[in-house]
Coordinates of C-alpha atoms and ligand atoms in Angstrom, one line a residue:
Chain G
M1 CA 55.7 38.3 -88.7
S2 CA 55.2 42.1 -88.4
D3 CA 52.5 41.3 -85.7
T4 CA 55.1 39.5 -83.6
R5 CA 57.6 42.3 -84.0
S6 CA 55.1 44.9 -82.7
D7 CA 54.1 42.7 -79.9
E8 CA 57.7 42.5 -78.6
G9 CA 57.5 46.3 -78.0
R10 CA 54.2 46.2 -76.0
A11 CA 54.2 46.5 -72.2
P12 CA 53.9 43.1 -70.4
N13 CA 50.7 44.4 -68.8
D14 CA 49.0 44.9 -72.2
L15 CA 50.3 41.6 -73.5
L16 CA 48.8 39.7 -70.5
L17 CA 45.5 41.5 -70.9
A18 CA 45.5 40.6 -74.6
V19 CA 46.0 36.9 -73.5
A20 CA 43.1 37.3 -71.1
R21 CA 40.7 38.9 -73.5
G22 CA 41.1 36.6 -76.6
G23 CA 43.7 33.9 -76.1
D24 CA 46.1 36.0 -78.2
R25 CA 49.0 33.6 -79.2
A26 CA 51.2 36.3 -80.6
A27 CA 50.9 38.3 -77.4
F28 CA 51.6 35.1 -75.3
S29 CA 54.6 34.4 -77.4
A30 CA 55.9 37.8 -76.7
L31 CA 55.4 37.3 -73.0
F32 CA 57.1 34.0 -73.2
R33 CA 60.2 35.5 -74.9
H34 CA 60.3 38.2 -72.2
F35 CA 59.6 36.1 -69.1
A36 CA 60.7 32.6 -69.8
P37 CA 64.5 33.2 -69.7
R38 CA 64.0 35.2 -66.4
L39 CA 61.8 32.5 -65.0
K40 CA 64.6 30.0 -65.9
A41 CA 67.2 32.1 -64.1
Y42 CA 65.0 32.4 -61.1
L43 CA 64.2 28.7 -60.9
T44 CA 67.8 27.7 -61.6
R45 CA 69.0 29.9 -58.7
L46 CA 66.5 28.1 -56.5
G47 CA 68.0 24.7 -57.5
A48 CA 66.2 23.5 -60.5
E49 CA 68.8 22.0 -62.8
G50 CA 68.8 21.7 -66.6
A51 CA 65.6 19.9 -67.9
L52 CA 63.8 20.4 -64.6
A53 CA 64.2 24.1 -65.0
D54 CA 62.9 24.1 -68.5
E55 CA 59.9 21.9 -67.5
L56 CA 59.0 24.2 -64.6
V57 CA 59.2 27.3 -66.8
Q58 CA 56.9 25.6 -69.3
E59 CA 54.5 24.8 -66.5
V60 CA 54.6 28.4 -65.2
M61 CA 53.9 29.8 -68.6
L62 CA 51.0 27.3 -69.2
T63 CA 49.4 28.6 -65.9
V64 CA 50.0 32.1 -67.1
W65 CA 47.9 31.2 -70.3
R66 CA 45.2 29.4 -68.4
R67 CA 44.8 32.0 -65.6
A68 CA 45.3 35.1 -67.5
G69 CA 41.7 35.9 -66.8
D70 CA 42.5 36.3 -63.1
F71 CA 45.1 38.9 -63.8
D72 CA 44.0 42.3 -62.4
P73 CA 46.3 45.2 -63.2
A74 CA 44.8 47.1 -60.3
Q75 CA 46.3 44.6 -57.9
A76 CA 49.7 43.9 -59.4
S77 CA 51.9 44.3 -62.4
A78 CA 52.3 41.4 -64.9
A79 CA 55.8 40.7 -63.5
T80 CA 54.5 40.6 -60.0
W81 CA 51.6 38.3 -60.9
I82 CA 54.0 36.0 -62.9
F83 CA 56.4 36.1 -60.0
T84 CA 53.7 34.8 -57.6
I85 CA 52.9 31.8 -60.0
A86 CA 56.5 30.9 -60.3
R87 CA 57.0 31.2 -56.5
N88 CA 54.0 28.9 -55.8
R89 CA 55.2 26.4 -58.6
R90 CA 58.6 26.2 -57.0
I91 CA 57.3 25.6 -53.5
D92 CA 55.2 22.8 -54.8
G93 CA 57.6 21.4 -57.5
L94 CA 61.0 22.0 -55.8
R95 CA 60.3 21.8 -52.1
R96 CA 57.2 19.6 -52.1
E97 CA 55.3 21.7 -49.6
A98 CA 51.8 23.2 -49.6
R99 CA 51.7 27.0 -49.6
P100 CA 49.1 28.1 -47.0
E101 CA 47.2 31.1 -48.4
I102 CA 44.1 33.1 -47.5
D103 CA 40.8 32.4 -49.1
P104 CA 39.5 35.8 -50.3
S105 CA 35.9 34.5 -50.1
D106 CA 36.2 33.1 -46.6
P107 CA 33.5 34.5 -44.3
A108 CA 36.1 34.7 -41.4
L109 CA 38.4 37.0 -43.5
V110 CA 38.6 40.6 -42.2
P111 CA 38.0 42.8 -45.3
G112 CA 40.3 45.7 -45.9
A113 CA 39.4 49.2 -47.2
P114 CA 38.1 49.3 -50.7
E115 CA 40.8 50.0 -53.4
A116 CA 40.8 53.3 -55.0
A117 CA 39.5 53.4 -58.6
D118 CA 42.9 54.6 -60.1
R119 CA 44.8 51.8 -58.4
A120 CA 46.1 50.4 -61.7
I121 CA 48.0 53.7 -62.4
E122 CA 49.4 53.6 -58.8
T123 CA 50.5 50.1 -59.2
S124 CA 52.6 50.9 -62.3
Q125 CA 54.0 54.0 -60.5
D126 CA 55.0 51.8 -57.6
T127 CA 56.8 49.5 -59.9
A128 CA 58.8 52.3 -61.5
R129 CA 59.6 53.7 -58.0
L130 CA 60.7 50.1 -56.8
H131 CA 63.1 49.8 -59.8
A132 CA 64.6 53.2 -59.0
A133 CA 64.8 52.4 -55.2
I134 CA 66.6 49.1 -55.6
A135 CA 69.0 50.8 -58.1
G136 CA 69.7 53.3 -55.4
L137 CA 70.6 50.8 -52.7
P138 CA 74.2 50.1 -51.9
G139 CA 75.4 47.0 -53.7
E140 CA 75.8 44.9 -50.5
Q141 CA 72.2 45.6 -49.5
S142 CA 70.6 45.0 -52.9
E143 CA 72.6 41.6 -53.2
L144 CA 71.2 40.6 -49.8
L145 CA 67.6 41.4 -51.0
R146 CA 68.2 39.2 -54.0
L147 CA 69.5 36.4 -51.9
A148 CA 66.4 36.7 -49.8
Y149 CA 64.2 36.0 -52.8
Y150 CA 66.4 33.3 -54.2
E151 CA 67.3 31.1 -51.3
D152 CA 65.2 28.6 -49.5
Q153 CA 66.5 29.1 -46.0
P154 CA 67.1 32.8 -46.5
H155 CA 68.7 34.2 -43.4
S156 CA 71.0 31.4 -42.4
A157 CA 71.9 30.4 -45.9
I158 CA 72.8 34.1 -46.6
A159 CA 75.0 34.1 -43.6
E160 CA 76.8 30.9 -44.8
R161 CA 77.1 32.0 -48.3
T162 CA 78.5 35.5 -47.5
G163 CA 80.5 34.5 -44.5
L164 CA 78.7 37.2 -42.5
P165 CA 77.3 36.6 -39.0
L166 CA 73.7 36.0 -38.9
G167 CA 73.1 39.2 -36.9
T168 CA 74.9 41.3 -39.5
V169 CA 72.8 39.7 -42.3
K170 CA 69.7 40.5 -40.4
S171 CA 70.7 44.1 -39.6
R172 CA 71.7 44.8 -43.2
L173 CA 68.5 43.4 -44.6
R174 CA 66.6 45.5 -42.2
L175 CA 68.6 48.6 -43.4
A176 CA 67.7 47.7 -47.0
L177 CA 64.1 47.3 -46.0
G178 CA 64.1 50.6 -44.2
R179 CA 65.3 52.3 -47.3
L180 CA 62.6 50.7 -49.5
R181 CA 59.9 51.0 -46.9
R182 CA 58.7 54.5 -48.1
T183 CA 58.4 53.1 -51.7
L184 CA 57.0 49.7 -50.6
V185 CA 54.5 50.5 -47.9
D186 CA 54.1 54.1 -47.0
E187 CA 53.4 55.7 -50.3
Chain B
M1 CA 42.6 44.8 -36.0
P2 CA 45.6 43.1 -34.6
S3 CA 48.3 45.2 -32.9
H4 CA 51.1 42.6 -32.8
H5 CA 52.2 41.6 -36.3
P6 CA 54.7 39.2 -37.8
S7 CA 58.1 40.8 -38.4
E8 CA 58.8 42.5 -41.6
E9 CA 61.4 39.9 -42.5
M10 CA 58.9 37.2 -42.0
L11 CA 56.3 38.9 -44.2
M12 CA 59.0 39.2 -46.9
D13 CA 60.0 35.6 -46.6
Y14 CA 56.4 34.6 -46.9
A15 CA 56.0 36.8 -50.1
A16 CA 59.4 35.4 -51.4
G17 CA 58.2 31.9 -50.9
S18 CA 61.0 30.8 -48.7
L19 CA 59.2 30.4 -45.4
A20 CA 58.6 26.8 -44.3
E21 CA 55.0 25.5 -44.3
A22 CA 54.4 25.8 -40.6
P23 CA 55.4 29.4 -40.1
A24 CA 53.7 30.2 -43.5
L25 CA 50.5 28.8 -42.1
L26 CA 50.8 31.1 -39.1
V27 CA 51.5 34.1 -41.4
A28 CA 48.7 33.3 -43.8
T29 CA 46.2 33.0 -41.0
H30 CA 47.3 36.3 -39.5
L31 CA 46.8 37.9 -43.0
A32 CA 43.2 36.6 -43.1
L33 CA 42.7 38.8 -39.9
C34 CA 45.0 41.7 -40.8
P35 CA 44.4 43.8 -44.0
E36 CA 47.4 45.9 -43.1
C37 CA 49.8 43.0 -43.4
R38 CA 48.1 41.8 -46.5
H39 CA 49.1 45.2 -47.9
R40 CA 52.7 44.7 -46.8
V41 CA 52.8 41.3 -48.5
S42 CA 51.6 42.7 -51.8
A43 CA 54.4 45.2 -51.6
F44 CA 56.9 42.4 -51.0
E45 CA 55.3 40.5 -53.9
A46 CA 55.9 43.7 -56.1
L47 CA 59.5 43.6 -55.0
G48 CA 59.6 40.0 -56.1
G49 CA 58.2 41.0 -59.6
V50 CA 60.8 43.8 -59.9
L51 CA 63.7 41.5 -59.0
L52 CA 62.4 38.9 -61.5
E53 CA 62.4 41.7 -64.2
E54 CA 66.0 42.5 -63.2
L55 CA 67.4 38.9 -63.4
S56 CA 69.8 38.2 -66.2
P57 CA 67.9 36.0 -68.7
A58 CA 69.0 32.4 -68.8
P59 CA 68.7 31.0 -72.4
L60 CA 66.1 28.2 -73.0
G61 CA 66.3 25.5 -75.7
A62 CA 65.2 26.9 -79.2
E63 CA 62.2 24.6 -79.2
A64 CA 60.9 25.7 -75.8
L65 CA 58.3 28.3 -77.1
D66 CA 56.9 25.8 -79.7
A67 CA 56.7 23.1 -77.1
V68 CA 54.6 25.4 -74.9
L69 CA 52.5 26.7 -77.9
A70 CA 51.7 22.9 -78.7
R71 CA 50.5 22.4 -75.1
L72 CA 48.2 25.4 -74.9
D73 CA 45.0 23.6 -75.8
D74 CA 46.0 20.2 -74.3
P75 CA 43.5 19.5 -71.5
A76 CA 45.8 16.7 -70.3
A77 CA 48.4 19.3 -69.6
L78 CA 46.4 20.9 -66.9
E79 CA 48.5 21.9 -64.0
P80 CA 48.6 19.5 -61.0
P81 CA 45.9 20.1 -58.5
P82 CA 47.1 22.3 -55.6
R83 CA 48.5 20.4 -52.7
T84 CA 45.9 20.5 -49.9
P85 CA 46.6 19.7 -46.3
R86 CA 46.1 16.1 -45.4
A87 CA 43.3 16.8 -42.9
T88 CA 39.9 16.7 -44.5
V89 CA 37.4 19.4 -44.1
T90 CA 34.2 18.4 -42.5
A91 CA 31.3 19.3 -44.8
A92 CA 29.3 22.3 -43.6
P93 CA 25.7 21.4 -42.8
A94 CA 23.4 23.1 -45.2
T95 CA 21.8 25.5 -42.7
P96 CA 21.0 29.0 -43.5
P97 CA 23.2 32.0 -42.3
R98 CA 25.7 31.0 -39.6
P99 CA 28.1 33.1 -37.9
A100 CA 31.6 33.3 -39.5
P101 CA 33.8 30.4 -38.4
L102 CA 36.2 31.1 -35.7
L103 CA 39.1 29.7 -37.5
P104 CA 39.9 31.6 -40.7
E105 CA 41.4 29.8 -43.8
P106 CA 43.9 28.4 -44.4
L107 CA 43.9 27.4 -40.7
R108 CA 40.4 25.8 -40.8
S109 CA 41.3 23.4 -43.5
Y110 CA 44.5 22.3 -41.7
A111 CA 42.5 21.8 -38.4
G112 CA 39.7 20.0 -40.2
G113 CA 37.0 22.2 -38.8
D114 CA 36.3 24.8 -36.0
P115 CA 37.4 24.2 -32.4
D116 CA 34.0 22.8 -31.2
T117 CA 34.1 20.1 -33.8
I118 CA 37.8 18.8 -33.7
A119 CA 39.4 16.4 -31.5
W120 CA 41.6 17.7 -28.6
R121 CA 44.2 15.8 -26.7
R122 CA 45.0 16.8 -23.0
V123 CA 48.6 17.9 -22.5
I124 CA 48.6 18.9 -18.9
G125 CA 45.9 20.3 -16.6
G126 CA 44.0 23.1 -18.4
I127 CA 46.0 22.7 -21.7
E128 CA 44.8 20.7 -24.7
E129 CA 46.3 20.5 -28.2
H130 CA 45.4 19.6 -31.6
V131 CA 48.3 18.8 -33.9
L132 CA 48.2 20.1 -37.5
P133 CA 49.6 18.3 -40.5
V134 CA 52.6 20.1 -41.9
A135 CA 55.2 18.7 -44.2
R136 CA 58.4 19.1 -42.2
T137 CA 59.2 17.5 -38.9
D138 CA 61.7 20.1 -37.6
F139 CA 58.6 22.3 -37.0
K140 CA 55.6 21.5 -34.9
A141 CA 52.3 23.3 -35.7
C142 CA 49.3 22.8 -33.3
L143 CA 46.4 24.5 -31.9
Y144 CA 46.4 25.0 -28.1
R145 CA 43.2 25.4 -26.0
I146 CA 44.1 26.9 -22.7
A147 CA 41.5 27.1 -19.9
P148 CA 40.8 30.5 -18.4
G149 CA 43.5 31.8 -16.2
V150 CA 45.8 28.8 -16.8
V151 CA 49.4 29.7 -16.8
V152 CA 51.6 27.7 -19.3
P153 CA 54.6 26.3 -17.2
R154 CA 57.8 28.4 -17.5
H155 CA 59.8 27.2 -20.4
T156 CA 62.6 28.2 -22.8
H157 CA 63.0 27.1 -26.4
G158 CA 65.5 25.3 -28.4
R159 CA 64.9 27.8 -31.1
S160 CA 61.7 29.8 -31.3
E161 CA 57.9 29.8 -30.5
M162 CA 55.3 31.8 -32.4
L163 CA 51.7 32.1 -31.2
L164 CA 48.7 33.5 -33.1
V165 CA 45.8 34.1 -30.8
L166 CA 42.4 33.1 -32.3
E167 CA 40.1 33.4 -29.3
G168 CA 40.4 34.9 -25.9
A169 CA 43.7 36.6 -25.0
V170 CA 47.1 35.7 -23.6
R171 CA 49.2 37.9 -21.3
D172 CA 53.0 37.4 -21.8
R173 CA 55.9 39.5 -20.7
G174 CA 53.7 42.4 -19.8
M175 CA 51.8 42.5 -23.0
R176 CA 48.3 41.5 -24.0
F177 CA 47.7 39.4 -27.2
G178 CA 44.2 39.2 -28.6
R179 CA 42.6 37.8 -31.7
G180 CA 45.0 38.0 -34.6
D181 CA 47.9 39.1 -32.6
V182 CA 51.3 37.3 -33.0
S183 CA 53.7 36.7 -30.2
F184 CA 57.3 35.7 -30.9
A185 CA 59.6 34.2 -28.3
D186 CA 63.1 33.6 -29.4
G187 CA 65.2 30.7 -28.3
G188 CA 66.7 32.2 -25.1
I189 CA 63.5 33.8 -23.7
D190 CA 62.2 32.1 -20.5
H191 CA 58.5 32.9 -20.3
S192 CA 55.2 31.7 -19.0
P193 CA 52.3 33.0 -21.1
A194 CA 48.9 33.0 -19.3
A195 CA 45.3 32.8 -20.6
E196 CA 43.2 35.7 -19.4
P197 CA 40.8 34.6 -16.6
E198 CA 37.5 35.6 -18.3
R199 CA 37.4 32.8 -21.0
P200 CA 39.5 30.1 -22.7
C201 CA 42.1 31.0 -25.1
I202 CA 42.6 29.2 -28.4
C203 CA 45.9 29.8 -30.3
L204 CA 47.9 28.5 -33.1
A205 CA 51.5 27.6 -32.1
V206 CA 54.4 27.1 -34.4
L207 CA 57.4 25.6 -32.6
D208 CA 60.8 25.5 -34.2
G209 CA 63.0 23.0 -32.4
P210 CA 62.3 21.3 -29.0
L211 CA 60.8 23.1 -26.1
R212 CA 62.1 22.7 -22.5
L213 CA 60.2 23.4 -19.3
T214 CA 62.5 25.3 -16.9
G215 CA 60.6 25.7 -13.6
P216 CA 61.1 23.0 -10.9
I217 CA 57.8 21.5 -11.7
G218 CA 58.5 22.0 -15.4
R219 CA 61.7 20.0 -15.1
W220 CA 59.8 17.1 -13.6
L221 CA 57.0 17.5 -16.3
N222 CA 59.7 17.4 -19.1
R223 CA 59.9 13.7 -18.5
F224 CA 56.2 13.2 -19.3
V225 CA 55.1 15.8 -21.8
K226 CA 56.2 17.0 -25.2
L227 CA 54.7 20.3 -25.4
Ligands
ZN1 ZN1 49.4 42.3 -39.3

């Protein structure tokens, strides 16, 4: 019991690494308690109802358990890594489409510059900056960003839902992205 | 490195998972050729992670965690195999070091091979196509092989046309598009892209909505071809 309690306070990255290293069930349970309700909110907003949302959440968390060994804190935070699993599961499970993706081992892939050794620290700093940058956006812009991540036909659906002309949606999104750009890309 | 990239909104939609399969195929194939855009997409995925953290939690049934814990070691609960495009990949002959394929993944699997091994259908003089299997019918995804110097008849679009050049180069509206470059033509644009005269051009086209030829010859051709 005391184990579980101390796990709740650990950072998601550490929990996920503990799962990857030794199949740590207490760490996995803590990850589940943190992420499963957020995944359910995410999948519900994307149209999964009731039991289907719960089933998809279970599948995402099972994938987290099985693929934990692929998690690389230098590439992404635990939340980002879990987000990409949930995103792929909803494309497959809710929209019934394939998600075309690069193959990192493809000889035709043009390689990028090698990552710096301290990339894991940078990644966690990026995450903190992103939280702050989103909090600093005007409400209408941060709401549009959320809709862009939680709608299937993003721009036209946003226009419909907000009653704004499509051009206004696009220019507001562009404004929001402009404000995030320094955090997202340039730093 | 490419100099014409997909728009930032399109990269964001790809990262968010809201782009339909056909444009996502074009974006992913560009990503294979463009480390810069791969970096941008990672940043948009990080934004997705942050937004996931910020969502108000929705309660799950009390037994949800136990149900998952009970399935952790269940080999039957393995996730479904990833959906693969319907075209089958021709097995590579077991010959020692070959040059990198022309088409990067994921496009190569959709096409079923490289341009010299796949079937082409003549559209009009100097233009051949190879249609790619994508889930939705409101998009068309295909490879075009355009003979050197051939000009695509003037046309406008019901909605939009995206091209990703894979070999050779296209000139359109005063710009040059080479390998990895993305050209985007919105609904109202009346244009006639042309392959450079030196060599054939191979490109991936994603069409959203019907395409209409607008020149006098084009109007006549409309009755016969569906580009
Ligand atoms: Zn690019």
